[in-house]
XYZ file of C-alpha atoms in Angstrom:
543
model
C -10.648 75.265 120.639
C -11.495 76.890 117.470
C -8.723 79.077 116.165
C -9.196 81.542 113.190
C -7.072 83.160 110.820
C -5.379 86.750 110.748
C -3.796 88.315 107.963
C -0.068 89.157 107.324
C 0.501 92.741 106.775
C 3.424 93.674 104.387
C 4.930 96.618 102.448
C 6.786 94.397 100.060
C 5.830 92.129 97.281
C 5.924 89.357 99.948
C 3.068 90.866 101.741
C -0.163 90.322 100.341
C -0.603 90.019 102.995
C -1.936 87.792 102.332
C -2.752 83.846 100.770
C -4.594 81.484 102.897
C -2.993 80.097 105.877
C -1.402 76.598 105.958
C -4.053 73.848 105.861
C -2.718 72.219 109.188
C -5.420 73.962 110.978
C -7.484 77.166 110.834
C -4.366 79.297 109.871
C -3.326 82.378 112.033
C -2.523 84.331 108.859
C -5.081 83.576 106.070
C -3.204 85.783 103.707
C -2.517 89.029 105.318
C -0.669 91.687 105.093
C 3.401 92.467 105.549
C 5.707 89.981 107.029
C 7.572 89.750 110.329
C 7.981 88.856 113.739
C 8.947 90.635 117.242
C 12.737 90.299 116.570
C 13.733 90.025 120.118
C 16.707 88.138 119.139
C 17.720 90.291 116.224
C 19.349 93.638 116.796
C 17.121 95.292 114.074
C 13.869 94.779 116.175
C 15.368 93.959 119.932
C 14.888 96.118 122.965
C 11.866 97.864 124.238
C 12.800 101.220 123.412
C 10.342 103.157 121.008
C 11.113 102.639 117.334
C 11.911 105.793 115.682
C 10.909 106.945 112.236
C 13.622 107.245 109.652
C 11.544 109.991 107.711
C 11.508 112.662 110.568
C 7.671 112.316 110.509
C 7.560 111.776 114.301
C 5.900 115.418 114.622
C 3.082 114.485 112.297
C -0.034 112.999 113.885
C -3.306 112.088 112.139
C -5.808 114.837 112.917
C -9.502 113.901 113.723
C -12.162 114.834 111.445
C -14.859 117.444 112.451
C -17.764 115.646 114.749
C -20.271 116.936 112.301
C -21.288 115.185 109.202
C -20.657 117.499 105.804
C -23.940 117.939 104.144
C -22.427 116.339 100.899
C -22.036 113.185 102.819
C -25.289 113.187 104.524
C -26.881 110.857 101.847
C -24.255 108.426 102.492
C -24.712 108.564 106.143
C -28.576 108.158 106.103
C -28.704 105.302 103.461
C -30.749 102.327 104.475
C -29.324 99.054 104.030
C -31.418 96.020 102.337
C -30.365 92.797 103.709
C -30.783 89.455 101.965
C -29.653 85.936 102.117
C -25.873 85.585 101.436
C -26.435 81.599 100.680
C -24.487 80.991 103.785
C -26.707 79.815 106.566
C -27.432 82.507 109.512
C -25.650 85.288 107.499
C -27.035 88.265 105.765
C -25.577 90.340 103.055
C -26.032 93.931 101.544
C -24.282 96.498 99.744
C -23.517 99.913 100.930
C -22.403 103.207 98.866
C -19.327 105.548 99.947
C -18.058 108.428 97.823
C -15.140 107.273 95.622
C -13.653 110.594 96.455
C -14.271 112.036 100.013
C -12.926 115.384 98.524
C -15.551 115.308 95.710
C -18.419 113.208 97.041
C -20.713 114.041 93.810
C -17.779 112.654 91.293
C -19.134 109.020 91.795
C -19.516 105.995 94.283
C -17.850 102.773 95.180
C -20.063 99.921 96.141
C -18.942 97.817 99.247
C -20.101 94.518 100.077
C -21.176 93.831 103.729
C -22.296 90.791 105.802
C -23.435 89.992 109.279
C -24.623 87.558 111.571
C -27.068 88.661 114.124
C -26.420 88.291 117.846
C -27.219 84.761 118.986
C -28.228 85.329 122.527
C -31.307 86.514 124.366
C -29.752 88.997 126.625
C -29.360 92.804 125.962
C -27.473 93.258 122.935
C -24.241 95.349 122.765
C -24.394 96.568 119.083
C -22.406 95.577 116.054
C -18.815 94.315 116.250
C -16.923 94.942 113.064
C -14.211 92.646 112.321
C -11.241 92.606 109.655
C -8.411 90.194 109.152
C -5.868 92.189 107.674
C -3.821 92.097 104.703
C -4.428 94.771 103.222
C -6.349 92.701 100.662
C -7.938 90.051 103.002
C -11.510 89.579 102.615
C -13.293 90.485 105.906
C -16.477 88.996 104.657
C -14.558 85.440 104.127
C -12.946 85.979 107.546
C -16.548 86.657 108.982
C -18.162 83.786 107.434
C -15.531 81.053 107.761
C -14.228 82.090 111.048
C -15.220 84.966 113.159
C -19.030 84.431 112.847
C -18.822 80.894 113.942
C -15.533 80.696 115.870
C -15.291 83.902 117.978
C -16.191 82.805 121.786
C -19.923 82.182 122.094
C -20.427 84.771 124.681
C -19.117 87.459 122.354
C -21.215 86.174 119.500
C -24.357 86.122 121.729
C -23.964 89.892 122.468
C -22.739 91.322 119.154
C -24.185 91.262 115.692
C -20.816 90.196 113.940
C -20.441 92.436 111.081
C -17.595 92.639 108.163
C -17.254 94.766 105.188
C -14.587 94.191 102.396
C -12.639 97.406 101.940
C -12.558 99.183 98.752
C -10.661 97.566 96.024
C -10.872 94.175 98.015
C -12.622 90.954 97.150
C -16.284 91.532 96.699
C -16.082 95.417 96.968
C -15.049 96.550 93.474
C -11.697 94.426 93.675
C -8.608 95.847 92.105
C -7.622 93.911 89.125
C -4.119 93.440 87.576
C -2.782 90.340 86.077
C -4.568 87.181 84.932
C -3.513 83.840 86.309
C -1.199 82.894 83.787
C 0.773 86.094 84.117
C 0.375 85.995 88.047
C 2.288 82.791 87.791
C 5.054 84.373 85.863
C 5.441 87.307 88.243
C 5.534 84.927 91.286
C 8.277 83.058 90.095
C 10.415 85.975 89.395
C 13.944 85.657 90.711
C 14.149 87.891 93.788
C 17.958 87.358 94.427
C 19.498 88.352 90.979
C 22.939 87.336 90.095
C 23.552 89.632 87.459
C 22.329 92.767 85.403
C 20.233 90.676 83.278
C 18.273 89.213 86.271
C 17.910 92.494 88.081
C 16.474 93.928 84.524
C 14.034 91.068 84.598
C 12.984 91.755 88.181
C 12.608 95.360 87.363
C 10.534 94.658 84.332
C 8.190 92.063 86.165
C 7.293 94.705 88.900
C 6.791 97.423 86.140
C 4.389 94.867 84.219
C 2.510 94.326 87.384
C 2.230 98.008 88.159
C 1.273 98.898 84.673
C -1.341 96.202 84.434
C -3.037 97.373 87.739
C -3.048 101.045 86.391
C -4.582 99.694 83.024
C -7.240 97.545 84.555
C -8.198 99.631 87.600
C -7.654 103.187 86.795
C -10.787 104.597 88.379
C -10.299 102.867 91.795
C -6.419 102.882 92.145
C -6.088 106.473 93.669
C -8.890 105.882 96.056
C -7.977 102.590 98.117
C -6.078 104.189 100.999
C -6.444 103.234 104.662
C -7.895 106.687 105.421
C -10.801 106.154 102.774
C -11.364 102.663 103.971
C -11.560 104.156 107.704
C -14.099 106.729 106.427
C -16.115 104.184 105.048
C -16.310 102.162 108.089
C -17.941 105.405 109.829
C -20.549 105.327 107.178
C -21.167 101.682 107.995
C -21.326 102.479 111.626
C -24.062 105.076 110.943
C -26.043 102.834 108.512
C -26.077 100.063 111.171
C -27.516 102.348 113.753
C -24.653 102.324 116.044
C -23.586 105.264 118.018
C -20.008 104.119 118.152
C -17.949 101.536 116.184
C -16.767 98.404 118.063
C -13.961 96.679 116.306
C -11.564 93.746 116.353
C -8.831 93.848 113.714
C -5.884 91.834 113.216
C -2.364 92.770 111.528
C -2.865 95.307 108.841
C -6.317 95.480 110.439
C -4.923 97.160 113.431
C -3.672 100.106 111.304
C -7.167 100.419 109.666
C -8.682 100.371 113.121
C -6.204 102.858 114.484
C -6.808 105.133 111.725
C -10.494 105.016 112.499
C -9.830 105.837 115.967
C -7.526 108.700 114.912
C -9.972 110.308 112.580
C -13.193 109.647 114.896
C -11.889 109.384 118.476
C -15.456 110.351 119.995
C -17.065 107.524 117.803
C -14.494 104.788 118.822
C -15.920 102.087 121.215
C -14.457 98.886 122.185
C -11.497 98.483 119.946
C -9.060 95.341 119.769
C -5.990 95.708 117.761
C -4.157 92.378 117.417
C -0.760 92.153 115.997
C -0.178 95.819 115.740
C 1.376 97.727 113.077
C 3.389 101.094 113.905
C 1.944 103.922 111.696
C 4.925 106.262 112.523
C 7.400 103.926 110.320
C 8.145 104.569 106.679
C 8.098 101.612 104.158
C 11.807 100.976 104.266
C 11.938 100.458 107.993
C 8.829 98.546 108.121
C 10.316 96.280 105.610
C 13.622 96.016 107.618
C 11.872 95.366 110.687
C 9.699 92.593 109.213
C 12.969 91.033 107.573
C 14.359 90.776 111.019
C 11.059 89.444 112.265
C 11.041 86.574 109.889
C 14.678 85.729 111.110
C 13.316 85.509 114.416
C 10.629 83.158 113.598
C 13.099 81.070 111.562
C 15.368 80.804 114.337
C 12.392 79.465 116.417
C 11.462 76.847 113.638
C 15.260 75.893 113.287
C 15.534 75.035 117.008
C 12.433 73.055 116.769
C 13.283 71.306 113.486
C 16.617 69.717 114.457
C 14.832 68.250 117.674
C 12.933 65.822 115.134
C 14.528 62.975 113.115
C 12.891 64.015 110.030
C 14.374 67.491 109.723
C 16.504 67.752 106.497
C 18.338 70.911 107.558
C 20.308 69.271 110.548
C 20.144 67.092 113.518
C 20.648 67.503 117.143
C 23.214 70.231 117.835
C 22.848 71.993 114.697
C 22.740 75.633 115.314
C 19.920 77.954 113.754
C 22.773 79.641 111.818
C 23.862 76.133 110.256
C 20.184 75.468 109.625
C 19.902 78.842 107.836
C 23.052 78.028 105.787
C 21.655 74.496 104.683
C 18.294 76.206 103.509
C 20.201 78.974 101.717
C 22.309 76.351 99.768
C 19.201 74.642 99.018
C 17.693 77.872 97.513
C 20.849 78.305 95.695
C 20.529 74.814 94.181
C 16.911 75.655 93.239
C 17.813 78.852 91.487
C 20.044 77.063 89.268
C 17.936 73.931 88.773
C 14.275 73.937 89.679
C 12.717 70.718 90.734
C 9.298 69.052 89.713
C 6.330 70.025 91.706
C 3.700 67.677 90.028
C 1.746 70.926 88.919
C -0.724 70.434 86.246
C 0.043 73.839 84.835
C 3.828 72.994 84.419
C 5.317 74.941 87.180
C 8.527 73.849 88.646
C 9.647 74.674 92.247
C 12.294 77.360 91.917
C 14.156 79.657 94.467
C 11.147 82.263 94.438
C 8.306 79.661 95.253
C 10.222 77.775 97.619
C 11.128 80.966 99.670
C 7.500 82.078 99.667
C 6.663 78.609 100.944
C 9.043 78.827 103.774
C 7.992 82.321 104.574
C 4.334 81.367 104.539
C 4.904 78.706 107.337
C 6.721 81.221 109.440
C 3.173 82.668 110.411
C 2.076 79.908 112.530
C 4.042 77.423 114.638
C 1.194 74.816 113.727
C 2.733 74.894 110.280
C 6.189 73.661 111.100
C 5.656 70.287 110.635
C 4.207 70.614 107.390
C 7.082 72.729 106.521
C 9.581 70.012 107.596
C 7.964 67.360 105.630
C 7.858 69.663 102.513
C 11.545 70.621 102.782
C 12.416 66.675 103.281
C 10.399 65.888 100.076
C 12.044 68.539 98.160
C 15.493 68.164 99.425
C 15.707 64.338 99.505
C 13.172 63.199 96.937
C 13.150 66.258 94.563
C 9.506 66.740 95.075
C 8.431 70.200 95.175
C 4.607 69.783 95.565
C 4.531 70.571 99.216
C 6.410 73.734 99.314
C 4.437 74.739 95.967
C 1.184 74.139 98.160
C 2.709 76.440 100.855
C 3.430 78.969 98.459
C 0.118 78.788 96.683
C -1.689 79.153 100.079
C 0.340 82.447 100.500
C -0.621 84.012 97.328
C -4.275 82.705 97.261
C -3.878 80.616 94.154
C -6.577 78.161 93.530
C -5.997 74.839 91.954
C -7.680 76.144 88.615
C -4.897 78.437 88.363
C -6.616 81.591 89.384
C -5.691 84.026 91.948
C -7.717 86.015 94.520
C -7.210 89.739 94.446
C -5.373 89.645 97.432
C -1.801 90.473 96.005
C -3.534 93.191 93.822
C -5.023 94.962 96.494
C -2.396 94.558 98.837
C -0.085 96.448 96.529
C -2.710 99.029 95.716
C -3.314 99.824 99.201
C 0.293 99.794 100.306
C 1.627 101.642 97.464
C -0.844 104.532 98.117
C -0.591 104.644 101.901
C 3.446 105.318 101.833
C 6.011 106.269 99.527
C 8.105 103.368 98.217
C 10.756 101.773 100.421
C 13.165 102.158 97.362
C 12.939 104.072 93.910
C 15.294 101.793 92.016
C 17.933 98.945 91.945
C 20.588 101.199 93.121
C 18.905 101.880 96.648
C 18.186 98.238 97.015
C 21.695 97.206 96.449
C 23.164 99.847 99.068
C 20.488 98.428 101.631
C 21.350 94.966 100.976
C 24.012 94.636 103.781
C 21.514 96.008 106.465
C 18.764 93.595 105.061
C 21.219 90.602 105.260
C 22.313 91.366 108.633
C 18.747 91.441 109.683
C 18.108 88.110 108.208
C 21.065 85.919 106.599
C 18.299 83.687 105.129
C 15.792 85.922 103.827
C 17.114 89.482 103.717
C 18.329 89.548 99.899
C 14.887 88.286 98.817
C 12.932 90.768 100.881
C 15.218 93.573 100.079
C 14.449 93.074 96.456
C 10.800 92.496 96.967
C 10.565 95.851 98.828
C 10.965 97.399 95.195
C 7.491 96.567 94.387
C 6.018 100.110 94.854
C 8.781 101.897 93.058
C 6.955 101.950 89.570
C 3.388 102.285 90.872
C 1.261 104.376 88.415
C -0.305 106.370 91.177
C 1.738 108.599 93.621
C 1.352 107.847 97.259
C -1.138 110.048 99.277
C -0.130 109.081 102.929
C 3.108 109.554 104.842
C 4.279 108.144 108.155
C 2.309 109.611 111.262
C 1.532 108.922 114.871
C -1.985 108.338 115.793
C -2.995 109.530 119.086
C -6.952 109.524 119.078
C -7.177 111.998 121.805
C -10.659 111.460 123.518
C -11.259 107.942 122.347
C -12.467 105.198 124.885
C -9.840 102.609 126.106
C -8.283 100.684 123.036
C -6.642 97.393 123.626
C -3.371 96.803 121.443
C -2.175 93.176 121.588
C 1.662 92.213 120.801
C 3.161 88.911 120.391
C 6.741 88.731 121.227
C 7.862 86.437 118.532
C 5.500 87.636 115.909
C 6.977 86.979 112.530
C 4.643 89.450 110.850
C 4.159 92.554 112.896
C 7.199 92.913 115.385
C 6.328 93.188 118.989
C 7.757 96.638 119.398
C 5.330 98.027 116.769
C 2.671 97.144 119.528
C 4.618 98.754 122.073
C 4.881 101.975 119.913
C 1.215 101.928 119.031
C 0.056 101.592 122.505
C 2.087 104.530 123.785
C 0.881 106.728 120.705
C -2.753 106.162 121.486
C -3.821 108.252 124.302
C -6.256 105.518 125.611
C -3.828 102.533 124.351
C -3.657 99.570 126.664
C -0.777 97.128 125.793
C -1.545 93.432 126.405
C 1.387 90.997 125.606
C 1.360 87.390 124.607
C 4.799 85.733 125.188
C 5.024 83.165 122.296
C 5.253 82.589 118.661
C 3.066 83.055 115.697
C 0.989 86.122 114.210
C -1.506 87.537 116.657
C -2.732 86.335 119.860
C -6.599 86.173 120.231
C -8.040 82.668 119.665
C -4.640 81.103 119.233
C -4.989 78.936 122.430
C -3.890 81.480 125.357
C -6.827 81.541 128.076
C -5.116 84.579 129.405
C -5.409 86.541 126.389
C -8.740 85.478 125.383
C -10.190 86.038 128.800
C -8.782 89.564 128.806
C -10.091 90.472 125.447
C -13.349 88.784 125.957
C -14.009 90.741 129.263
C -13.205 93.900 127.609
C -15.566 93.219 124.541
C -18.430 92.237 127.174
C -18.146 94.872 129.901
C -15.771 97.574 128.431
C -13.020 96.936 131.117
C -9.544 96.935 129.477
C -6.785 94.772 130.890
C -4.134 96.410 132.950
C -1.718 98.208 130.955
C 1.339 95.974 130.926
C -0.479 92.567 131.315
C 1.458 89.910 129.911
C 0.495 86.294 129.042
C 1.501 83.073 127.838
């Protein structure tokens, strides 16, 4: 079986969404995204009741755009794509143009990188299948070339041209730029559990520096990297590819992007799979709180697994998840006071912030739990932080050369434009700390403070929480995993209810997203839908 990555979606600094997955196998979270699992065991995310928006936005629904193409956009919709070799066998690449500002199409263009792999079969082709791994900030082209274009089921690749476009501001598509590698190192090591006013001031200063740097280096683009604009770009690509309807598979944040497309262009929506679904009807604070609870659920699952192994440094047989959590928090406190060596050529040591990120990185995929046990054991018993640092670097997409991808930058740019900030200052975070700590005794404090990242953003948010109904769209398959650590299961339940043609497909298990992760039941249902247009029966459950 070939597994492929999906991306974490996240509204806090911990969600960029996305750094690559752990090296134990083709990750289930290449970076992606925000951060949490279906918290069926945690009160903040439990029960099958519809989640409610805390902003009173429940009556706001995304309106479809007119079916006719405005004359000012005709040149974009009729552009010809000139394909050339990518330097990767069997893949072609091109660049397409979209208006920087859809309200003022004549004010300039944004250039978007596109890649494709032609259908491999001899039968009648279905058309193009656009894929997006999430984030926001994950490279769809990297995902296509490294996973989807070679790892999606052969029968799907035989009938579809596999296509990806890096969204505006991401990777190869005029990437948002902020801090250089050295300054990013400083930013990622900022203490997210401040003990006094000095440390709180340092955290605020770090967020302000990051935001100001993004504004200084990407001023032209920063106001135009919203999910709505990225979805409109996909419709231009659909037309340029010659497809009457858009067929699409999106994971994690990619579900929000896909659902947004369906809401804007329901009549042009073809076969659409939304795996690891987000709920567009929640504000940033609720999203972060739900994700915090989701990480707690994932950590509890890890804890139960860890104590079954003799090398678990957090406890032995009979140790409860709560006790495991207490042991981990004690280790974090120790690192806060005395960081340990990590064998890093750039001199970085493993402190509390990087260690927390390393643990969170491993929560996305149960296949990484063994690596996490080994890394924790080395750090706790031998004062060797190299393993946890490697996990943290994978999350942030930091290379051995000290350079970061633009994942973190694009993630913040999109999230901070899509929704108003979760918190506007430290006082609001402090007031919310009890609720976040209740949702996750292990991660709650850090994730609450990480949610301050959009408070000082140089561009005002243009989006708001809203329902997506996509009335008139063909059947849309929404996939939810019951113990998903990044996109709580109830988000999938909610999105499937909102969509007028939504069909919920449930995977009972751990990890972020479900397609291609080992469930024959899930894969068969999705493959059947993609190949024949027949969605699974609503309520179908797989394990």
